[in-house]
Short mmCIF file of C-alpha atoms in Angstrom, two decimals:
data_model
loop_
_atom_site.label_atom_id
_atom_site.label_comp_id
_atom_site.label_asym_id
_atom_site.label_seq_id
_atom_site.Cartn_x
_atom_site.Cartn_y
_atom_site.Cartn_z
CA MET A 435 15.09 -1.67 38.55
CA GLN A 436 13.35 1.61 37.92
CA HIS A 437 10.52 3.20 39.82
CA ILE A 438 7.35 4.01 37.89
CA LYS A 439 4.01 5.50 38.77
CA VAL A 440 1.11 4.56 36.55
CA THR A 441 -2.64 4.81 36.79
CA VAL A 442 -4.33 1.72 35.40
CA ASP A 443 -8.12 1.60 35.13
CA GLY A 444 -8.42 4.32 37.75
CA THR A 445 -6.00 2.91 40.33
CA THR A 446 -2.56 4.47 40.80
CA TYR A 447 0.36 2.08 41.31
CA HIS A 448 3.96 2.69 42.38
CA LYS A 449 6.14 -0.19 41.19
CA GLU A 450 9.74 -1.15 40.59
CA VAL A 451 10.25 -2.61 37.11
CA GLU A 452 13.13 -3.92 35.04
CA PRO A 453 13.66 -1.68 31.99
CA ARG A 454 13.14 -4.64 29.64
CA THR A 455 9.68 -5.40 31.03
CA LEU A 456 7.07 -4.90 28.32
CA LEU A 457 3.95 -3.02 29.31
CA VAL A 458 1.74 -6.06 28.60
CA HIS A 459 3.80 -8.25 30.93
CA PHE A 460 3.71 -5.54 33.60
CA LEU A 461 -0.08 -5.34 33.35
CA ARG A 462 -0.56 -9.09 33.48
CA GLU A 463 2.16 -10.25 35.83
CA ASP A 464 2.83 -7.31 38.15
CA LEU A 465 -0.73 -6.01 38.37
CA GLY A 466 -2.64 -9.22 37.64
CA ARG A 467 -4.76 -7.47 35.05
CA VAL A 468 -4.97 -10.43 32.69
CA GLY A 469 -7.84 -9.11 30.58
CA THR A 470 -5.18 -7.76 28.23
CA VAL A 471 -3.78 -10.75 26.36
CA VAL A 472 -0.57 -11.53 24.48
CA GLY A 473 -1.40 -12.74 20.99
CA CYS A 474 1.43 -12.78 18.50
CA ASP A 475 4.28 -11.18 20.46
CA THR A 476 5.48 -9.65 17.17
CA SER A 477 3.40 -6.43 17.24
CA ASN A 478 1.14 -7.65 14.44
CA CYS A 479 -2.06 -8.88 16.03
CA GLY A 480 -3.20 -6.06 18.31
CA ALA A 481 -4.73 -8.41 20.92
CA CYS A 482 -2.72 -6.54 23.59
CA THR A 483 -4.09 -3.10 22.65
CA VAL A 484 -4.68 -0.71 25.55
CA LEU A 485 -5.21 3.04 25.74
CA VAL A 486 -2.23 5.03 27.01
CA ASP A 487 -3.23 8.62 27.73
CA ALA A 488 -6.39 7.98 25.72
CA VAL A 489 -4.82 6.66 22.50
CA SER A 490 -4.49 3.04 21.39
CA VAL A 491 -1.11 1.39 21.78
CA LYS A 492 0.10 -2.20 21.40
CA SER A 493 1.25 -2.94 24.93
CA CYS A 494 3.72 -5.55 23.64
CA SER A 495 5.53 -2.71 21.84
CA MET A 496 6.01 -0.37 24.74
CA LEU A 497 8.18 -0.70 27.83
CA ALA A 498 6.60 -0.42 31.23
CA VAL A 499 9.17 2.27 32.11
CA GLN A 500 7.89 4.32 29.18
CA ALA A 501 4.44 4.34 30.77
CA ASP A 502 5.77 6.18 33.83
CA GLY A 503 3.40 9.03 34.64
CA SER A 504 0.71 7.94 32.21
CA GLU A 505 -2.88 6.85 32.50
CA ILE A 506 -3.73 3.46 31.06
CA THR A 507 -7.12 1.98 30.28
CA THR A 508 -7.37 -1.77 29.68
CA ILE A 509 -10.39 -3.84 28.67
CA GLN A 510 -11.02 -4.24 32.41
CA GLY A 511 -11.46 -0.50 32.84
CA VAL A 512 -13.88 0.37 30.06
CA SER A 513 -16.98 -0.53 32.07
CA ASP A 514 -17.90 0.92 35.45
CA GLY A 515 -18.70 -2.59 36.69
CA ASN A 516 -22.42 -2.17 36.26
CA ASP A 517 -23.15 -0.97 32.76
CA TRP A 518 -21.15 -2.16 29.81
CA HIS A 519 -19.37 0.22 27.51
CA PRO A 520 -21.46 0.69 24.34
CA VAL A 521 -18.73 -1.02 22.32
CA GLN A 522 -18.96 -4.08 24.58
CA SER A 523 -22.77 -4.10 24.26
CA ALA A 524 -22.52 -3.83 20.49
CA PHE A 525 -20.03 -6.71 20.24
CA LYS A 526 -22.45 -8.88 22.24
CA GLU A 527 -25.51 -7.81 20.29
CA CYS A 528 -23.91 -8.27 16.85
CA HIS A 529 -21.91 -11.37 17.86
CA GLY A 530 -18.67 -9.58 17.08
CA LEU A 531 -16.56 -12.45 18.35
CA GLN A 532 -16.02 -16.13 17.82
CA CYS A 533 -13.25 -17.57 20.00
CA GLY A 534 -12.92 -14.20 21.76
CA TYR A 535 -9.14 -14.03 21.95
CA CYS A 536 -8.82 -10.89 19.82
CA THR A 537 -11.82 -9.25 21.49
CA PRO A 538 -10.06 -7.20 24.21
CA GLY A 539 -7.85 -5.62 21.56
CA MET A 540 -10.71 -5.21 19.09
CA VAL A 541 -12.81 -3.43 21.70
CA MET A 542 -9.96 -1.10 22.70
CA SER A 543 -9.13 -0.26 19.08
CA SER A 544 -12.81 0.32 18.35
CA ILE A 545 -13.07 2.73 21.30
CA ASP A 546 -10.04 4.63 19.97
CA LEU A 547 -11.49 4.64 16.45
CA LEU A 548 -14.86 5.99 17.62
CA ASN A 549 -13.19 8.62 19.82
CA GLU A 550 -11.44 9.99 16.76
CA ASN A 551 -14.25 9.40 14.27
CA PRO A 552 -17.69 8.99 15.91
CA ASN A 553 -19.44 8.15 12.63
CA PRO A 554 -17.07 6.05 10.53
CA THR A 555 -17.89 4.49 7.16
CA GLU A 556 -17.43 0.76 6.71
CA ALA A 557 -14.14 1.43 4.89
CA GLU A 558 -12.95 3.66 7.73
CA ILE A 559 -13.82 0.94 10.26
CA ARG A 560 -11.90 -1.69 8.30
CA GLU A 561 -8.89 0.62 7.98
CA GLY A 562 -9.17 1.75 11.59
CA LEU A 563 -9.00 -1.86 12.77
CA GLU A 564 -6.17 -2.89 10.45
CA GLY A 565 -3.86 -3.27 13.44
CA ASN A 566 -6.06 -6.02 14.92
CA LEU A 567 -6.21 -9.54 13.58
CA CYS A 568 -9.04 -12.02 14.12
CA ARG A 569 -7.80 -15.49 13.26
CA CYS A 570 -11.37 -16.79 13.28
CA THR A 571 -11.71 -14.24 10.43
CA GLY A 572 -14.88 -12.93 12.02
CA TYR A 573 -14.36 -9.46 10.61
CA HIS A 574 -17.85 -9.07 9.16
CA ASN A 575 -19.59 -9.07 12.51
CA ILE A 576 -16.83 -7.04 14.11
CA VAL A 577 -17.43 -4.28 11.56
CA LYS A 578 -21.17 -4.50 12.21
CA SER A 579 -20.46 -4.25 15.94
CA VAL A 580 -18.52 -1.03 15.49
CA GLN A 581 -21.31 0.41 13.34
CA ARG A 582 -23.81 -0.53 16.04
CA ALA A 583 -21.56 0.95 18.76
CA ALA A 584 -21.46 4.22 16.83
CA GLU A 585 -25.27 4.26 16.84
CA LEU A 586 -25.43 3.48 20.57
CA MET A 587 -22.90 6.19 21.41
CA GLU A 588 -24.69 8.72 19.20
CA GLY A 589 -27.99 7.81 20.88
CA ALA A 590 -26.46 8.18 24.34
CA LYS A 591 -25.42 11.74 23.51
CA SER A 592 -28.87 12.96 22.43
CA MET B 526 10.35 -13.29 23.85
CA ILE B 527 11.59 -11.10 26.67
CA PRO B 528 14.42 -8.78 25.55
CA VAL B 529 17.94 -9.16 26.86
CA ALA B 530 18.42 -6.92 29.92
CA PHE B 531 19.51 -3.36 29.22
CA ASP B 532 19.83 -0.07 31.06
CA TYR B 533 17.26 2.58 30.29
CA LYS B 534 17.73 6.33 30.16
CA LYS B 535 14.88 8.70 29.45
CA ALA B 536 16.44 11.73 27.76
CA SER B 537 14.92 15.10 28.57
CA SER B 538 16.82 17.12 25.95
CA VAL B 539 18.99 16.60 22.88
CA GLN B 540 22.08 17.35 24.99
CA ASP B 541 20.94 14.80 27.54
CA ALA B 542 20.50 12.17 24.79
CA LEU B 543 23.93 12.90 23.31
CA ALA B 544 25.54 12.61 26.76
CA ALA B 545 23.79 9.27 27.38
CA LEU B 546 24.90 8.01 23.96
CA ALA B 547 28.51 8.99 24.66
CA ALA B 548 28.43 7.42 28.12
CA GLY B 549 26.82 4.23 26.80
CA GLY B 550 29.57 3.48 24.30
CA GLU B 551 29.14 1.62 21.03
CA ASP B 552 26.26 -0.58 22.18
CA ALA B 553 24.04 2.33 23.23
CA LYS B 554 20.88 2.67 21.16
CA LEU B 555 18.55 5.60 20.58
CA MET B 556 14.84 4.86 20.66
CA GLY B 557 12.18 7.10 19.13
CA GLY B 558 8.74 5.55 19.43
CA GLY B 559 10.26 2.09 19.71
CA GLN B 560 7.97 0.53 17.12
CA SER B 561 10.90 -0.89 15.12
CA LEU B 562 13.39 -1.28 17.98
CA LEU B 563 11.17 -3.11 20.47
CA PRO B 564 10.19 -5.91 18.05
CA VAL B 565 13.90 -6.31 17.26
CA LEU B 566 14.75 -6.49 20.97
CA ARG B 567 11.96 -9.01 21.56
CA LEU B 568 13.41 -11.23 18.84
CA ARG B 569 16.81 -10.74 20.53
CA LEU B 570 18.29 -9.58 17.23
CA ASN B 571 19.91 -6.71 19.09
CA ALA B 572 21.16 -6.39 22.67
CA PRO B 573 21.95 -2.75 23.48
CA SER B 574 23.82 -1.89 26.68
CA VAL B 575 21.56 1.11 27.18
CA VAL B 576 18.38 2.27 25.46
CA VAL B 577 18.20 6.07 25.31
CA ASP B 578 14.52 6.95 25.07
CA CYS B 579 13.99 10.11 23.00
CA SER B 580 10.18 10.03 23.12
CA SER B 581 9.97 12.72 25.81
CA ILE B 582 12.29 15.37 24.38
CA PRO B 583 10.09 18.44 23.85
CA GLU B 584 12.51 20.19 21.46
CA ILE B 585 12.31 17.41 18.83
CA LYS B 586 8.52 17.22 18.82
CA GLY B 587 6.08 19.26 16.78
CA ILE B 588 5.52 20.70 13.33
CA LYS B 589 6.46 24.26 12.39
CA ASP B 590 5.33 26.14 9.31
CA GLU B 591 8.34 28.31 8.43
CA GLY B 592 7.10 30.06 5.33
CA GLY B 593 8.67 28.17 2.44
CA LYS B 594 9.12 24.96 4.37
CA ILE B 595 7.56 22.76 7.00
CA VAL B 596 9.94 21.62 9.71
CA ILE B 597 8.95 18.42 11.49
CA GLY B 598 10.63 17.46 14.74
CA ALA B 599 12.15 13.98 14.55
CA GLY B 600 10.13 12.85 17.56
CA THR B 601 6.77 13.79 16.05
CA THR B 602 4.49 10.76 15.80
CA HIS B 603 3.12 9.47 12.50
CA HIS B 604 -0.36 10.19 13.83
CA ALA B 605 0.51 13.85 14.39
CA VAL B 606 2.19 14.17 10.98
CA MET B 607 -0.67 12.70 8.95
CA ASN B 608 -3.30 14.80 10.74
CA ASP B 609 -1.44 18.12 10.69
CA PRO B 610 -3.34 20.72 8.59
CA ALA B 611 -0.15 22.25 7.12
CA VAL B 612 1.19 18.82 6.13
CA LYS B 613 -2.14 17.83 4.61
CA SER B 614 -2.39 20.98 2.51
CA SER B 615 1.25 21.55 1.52
CA LEU B 616 2.74 18.03 1.65
CA LYS B 617 -0.11 15.73 0.67
CA VAL B 618 2.26 12.98 -0.49
CA LEU B 619 3.87 12.89 2.97
CA ALA B 620 0.46 12.76 4.68
CA ASP B 621 -0.60 9.90 2.36
CA ALA B 622 2.60 7.91 2.83
CA THR B 623 2.46 8.38 6.61
CA ALA B 624 -1.17 7.26 6.78
CA SER B 625 -0.09 4.01 5.07
CA VAL B 626 2.54 3.18 7.72
CA ALA B 627 1.63 0.06 9.72
CA ASP B 628 -1.60 0.59 11.71
CA PRO B 629 -3.21 3.17 14.04
CA GLN B 630 -1.64 1.82 17.25
CA ILE B 631 1.85 1.89 15.76
CA ARG B 632 1.26 5.35 14.26
CA HIS B 633 0.39 6.62 17.75
CA ARG B 634 3.88 5.70 19.03
CA GLY B 635 6.13 5.56 15.98
CA THR B 636 7.87 8.75 14.87
CA LEU B 637 8.83 10.25 11.53
CA GLY B 638 12.42 10.77 12.62
CA GLY B 639 12.66 7.28 14.03
CA ALA B 640 11.45 5.75 10.77
CA LEU B 641 13.80 7.87 8.65
CA ALA B 642 16.83 7.23 10.88
CA HIS B 643 16.01 3.50 11.01
CA SER B 644 15.92 3.58 7.20
CA ASP B 645 14.32 0.23 6.57
CA PRO B 646 14.57 -0.31 2.78
CA ARG B 647 10.81 -1.06 2.75
CA ALA B 648 9.75 2.05 4.68
CA ASP B 649 7.19 4.46 3.23
CA GLN B 650 8.55 7.88 4.20
CA PRO B 651 12.18 7.71 2.95
CA PRO B 652 11.11 7.90 -0.76
CA VAL B 653 9.01 10.97 0.10
CA ALA B 654 11.95 12.69 1.83
CA LEU B 655 14.19 11.84 -1.12
CA ALA B 656 11.76 12.99 -3.81
CA LEU B 657 11.04 16.24 -1.97
CA ASP B 658 14.72 17.07 -1.32
CA ALA B 659 14.11 17.20 2.42
CA GLU B 660 16.87 18.54 4.66
CA PHE B 661 17.92 16.64 7.76
CA THR B 662 19.25 18.43 10.84
CA ILE B 663 21.54 16.22 12.90
CA ALA B 664 23.00 17.10 16.30
CA GLY B 665 26.34 15.89 17.62
CA ALA B 666 28.89 16.83 20.26
CA THR B 667 30.20 19.70 18.15
CA GLY B 668 26.81 21.17 17.27
CA GLN B 669 24.29 20.76 14.48
CA ARG B 670 24.76 20.04 10.79
CA THR B 671 22.41 19.76 7.84
CA VAL B 672 22.38 16.89 5.36
CA ALA B 673 20.47 16.73 2.07
CA ALA B 674 18.16 13.77 1.53
CA ALA B 675 20.31 12.64 -1.42
CA ASP B 676 23.20 12.14 1.03
CA PHE B 677 21.18 10.93 4.02
CA PHE B 678 20.20 7.42 2.91
CA GLN B 679 23.43 5.44 2.59
CA GLY B 680 22.38 1.79 2.63
CA PRO B 681 19.91 -0.62 4.20
CA PHE B 682 19.47 0.63 7.79
CA GLU B 683 22.36 3.05 7.24
CA THR B 684 22.10 6.83 7.23
CA ALA B 685 24.27 9.90 7.62
CA VAL B 686 23.45 9.95 11.34
CA GLY B 687 26.64 8.90 13.12
CA PRO B 688 26.71 6.55 16.12
CA ASP B 689 27.24 9.53 18.44
CA GLU B 690 24.60 11.75 16.81
CA ILE B 691 20.84 12.26 16.90
CA LEU B 692 18.41 13.31 14.16
CA VAL B 693 16.68 16.49 15.36
CA SER B 694 14.33 17.56 12.57
CA VAL B 695 13.47 17.21 8.91
CA ALA B 696 12.55 20.21 6.73
CA PHE B 697 10.32 19.69 3.71
CA PRO B 698 9.89 22.42 1.07
CA LYS B 699 6.21 23.32 0.84
CA LEU B 700 4.49 22.24 -2.34
CA ASP B 701 1.34 24.33 -2.26
CA GLY B 702 -0.93 23.60 -5.18
CA TRP B 703 0.88 20.40 -6.13
CA GLY B 704 -1.03 17.14 -6.38
CA GLY B 705 0.35 14.22 -4.42
CA HIS B 706 -0.22 10.51 -3.96
CA TYR B 707 1.47 7.51 -2.37
CA GLU B 708 0.78 4.23 -4.13
CA LYS B 709 1.57 1.28 -1.91
CA PHE B 710 1.42 -2.33 -3.02
CA ASN B 711 1.38 -5.03 -0.38
CA ARG B 712 -0.18 -8.38 0.35
CA ALA B 713 -2.17 -7.59 3.46
CA ALA B 714 -3.27 -4.75 5.71
CA GLN B 715 -0.38 -3.32 7.76
CA ALA B 716 2.20 -5.25 5.68
CA TRP B 717 5.35 -3.58 4.36
CA SER B 718 5.36 -2.22 0.82
CA ILE B 719 6.45 -4.76 -1.78
CA VAL B 720 7.01 -1.62 -3.81
CA GLY B 721 5.73 1.88 -2.98
CA VAL B 722 5.79 5.02 -5.12
CA ALA B 723 5.57 8.60 -3.85
CA ALA B 724 4.53 11.02 -6.57
CA THR B 725 3.90 14.72 -6.46
CA VAL B 726 3.19 16.88 -9.51
CA ARG B 727 2.54 20.50 -10.39
CA MET B 728 -0.04 20.96 -13.13
CA GLU B 729 -0.25 23.83 -15.59
CA GLY B 730 -3.11 24.04 -18.06
CA GLY B 731 -3.97 20.35 -17.70
CA LYS B 732 -0.36 19.25 -18.30
CA ILE B 733 2.31 18.09 -15.88
CA ALA B 734 4.77 20.97 -15.48
CA GLU B 735 6.98 19.40 -12.79
CA ALA B 736 7.08 16.00 -11.09
CA ARG B 737 8.97 14.40 -8.23
CA ILE B 738 8.99 10.65 -7.85
CA GLY B 739 10.48 8.43 -5.14
CA LEU B 740 10.29 4.64 -4.89
CA THR B 741 10.71 2.35 -1.91
CA ASN B 742 11.83 -1.27 -1.66
CA VAL B 743 13.47 -1.43 -5.08
CA GLY B 744 16.98 -1.45 -3.59
CA GLY B 745 18.84 -0.91 -0.34
CA THR B 746 17.95 2.79 -0.27
CA PRO B 747 15.00 4.80 -1.60
CA HIS B 748 15.22 5.59 -5.31
CA ARG B 749 14.63 8.91 -7.06
CA ALA B 750 13.15 8.28 -10.51
CA SER B 751 14.73 11.31 -12.21
CA ALA B 752 14.26 9.92 -15.73
CA VAL B 753 10.50 9.61 -15.12
CA GLU B 754 10.37 13.14 -13.70
CA GLN B 755 11.92 14.53 -16.91
CA ALA B 756 9.82 12.38 -19.23
CA LEU B 757 6.59 13.44 -17.51
CA VAL B 758 6.93 17.14 -18.34
CA GLY B 759 4.10 18.02 -20.71
CA ALA B 760 2.16 14.79 -20.13
CA SER B 761 -1.62 15.21 -20.06
CA SER B 762 -3.01 11.72 -20.69
CA ILE B 763 -2.81 8.28 -19.14
CA ALA B 764 -0.96 6.99 -22.20
CA GLU B 765 1.70 9.68 -21.83
CA ILE B 766 2.03 9.02 -18.09
CA GLU B 767 2.40 5.29 -18.72
CA ALA B 768 5.03 5.88 -21.40
CA ALA B 769 7.06 8.14 -19.09
CA SER B 770 6.69 5.67 -16.22
CA MET B 771 8.44 2.95 -18.25
CA HIS B 772 11.64 4.71 -17.12
CA ALA B 773 10.84 3.93 -13.45
CA SER B 774 12.89 0.74 -13.64
CA ASP B 775 15.88 2.42 -15.35
CA GLY B 776 19.08 1.62 -13.51
CA LEU B 777 17.40 -0.44 -10.79
CA SER B 778 18.84 -3.69 -9.48
CA PRO B 779 16.28 -4.77 -6.88
CA PHE B 780 16.57 -7.87 -4.76
CA ALA B 781 14.32 -10.90 -4.86
CA ASP B 782 12.50 -12.03 -1.74
CA GLU B 783 9.45 -14.06 -0.74
CA ASP B 784 7.14 -11.31 -2.01
CA ALA B 785 8.58 -10.63 -5.44
CA ASP B 786 11.35 -11.71 -7.79
CA VAL B 787 13.48 -9.16 -9.64
CA GLU B 788 11.38 -9.04 -12.82
CA TYR B 789 8.17 -8.62 -10.87
CA ARG B 790 9.66 -5.78 -8.80
CA LEU B 791 10.76 -3.96 -11.95
CA HIS B 792 7.24 -4.43 -13.35
CA LEU B 793 5.72 -3.08 -10.14
CA ALA B 794 8.05 -0.07 -10.24
CA ARG B 795 6.74 0.90 -13.69
CA VAL B 796 3.07 0.12 -13.14
CA LEU B 797 2.82 1.68 -9.68
CA THR B 798 4.67 4.80 -10.82
CA ALA B 799 2.09 5.32 -13.56
CA ARG B 800 -0.79 4.77 -11.11
CA SER B 801 0.71 7.07 -8.50
CA VAL B 802 1.42 9.89 -10.98
CA ALA B 803 -2.06 9.59 -12.54
CA LYS B 804 -3.68 9.93 -9.13
CA ALA B 805 -1.39 12.81 -8.10
CA ALA B 806 -2.21 14.58 -11.38
CA GLY B 807 -5.93 13.83 -11.20
CA ILE B 808 -5.81 12.21 -14.65
CA SER B 809 -7.85 9.06 -15.20
#
């Protein structure tokens, strides 16, 4: 077992983990933060995407021990508990989900995309989300949601 | 699946990593960003005794502009490589190929050195390193040595890096003023290349004066299309580029898999080489 210190959604945890524990399993099973889901378990689908030190990472492709000392944001940490994150609002408004399983990852990847490129073209959105699969194939509304989120975030700035 | 249990050592320096490798014996495994290794461990295709994590070694991270060449630390992430201003202006073909690797999340963790040392026959950066005559610096117990790209890639998943060594950096000669393009053909977003072609050309008076071409996934190692490079000199039209690119399949004996049979791969090698060169040359 190895000792790690991580900050997840604003709370700092000290935990003992086995080196082979994947970050997604640590989040779900050790911390009970089950908003982050396991989709494919082959690093394809992106459903488990979280932000590690502010950049998107597939938490099934990182060891919990590697997260030692880092700050993690999951889907459960993007809202302050009162107001939704603009990306969440946009996904609701544009119906950017069908079954909802890919949504936590889609939202986290969209936040990362908009952090890096606040005003993406449709092509840039589609490329920026290439690491996230929606098996309902609801991509059209997901792209519209990201476009709407960009508008909301731009509006919030002015 | 959950990987087989292993010990974990976070290396803080190259010396630290080499010591951990030596102590771990033959089943010790170096990990860069882990984006190839962790999926393999999850599938239980490999069961290392100890994973030596190189993702926090400061001396193998970063990109240095050293006049005639750009030296990229092996632990530099794909995301950092593709967004680096010096890489974008002097090594456009490397920036393009890197931007085509997997997806944003994987490019945030995966490293250039990890991908080159892993040497997957389908990977996008090995043909760039080969075509550009990159130089690999490898550290071992007795110090550092330099290996040319032509000698680095030795077989599928096999490189000049020995079991007790670590790749430290890769130096690319700067190609200021050259056009570059990476043409990748695959079935779906984030899929591996069925065939990929890295092309970089220097133009003079509307004609190709010099060209460097590397192909991926047409054999166990990346392929340098030297015959195409020679035939392209003086080309100024699509027809001439296409004629020269017919040599892209010379001497190839690719494998067949679920994506492509041998004939189709040879066809892709020729067609994608022409497309890649045309885009690098700005000729349409």
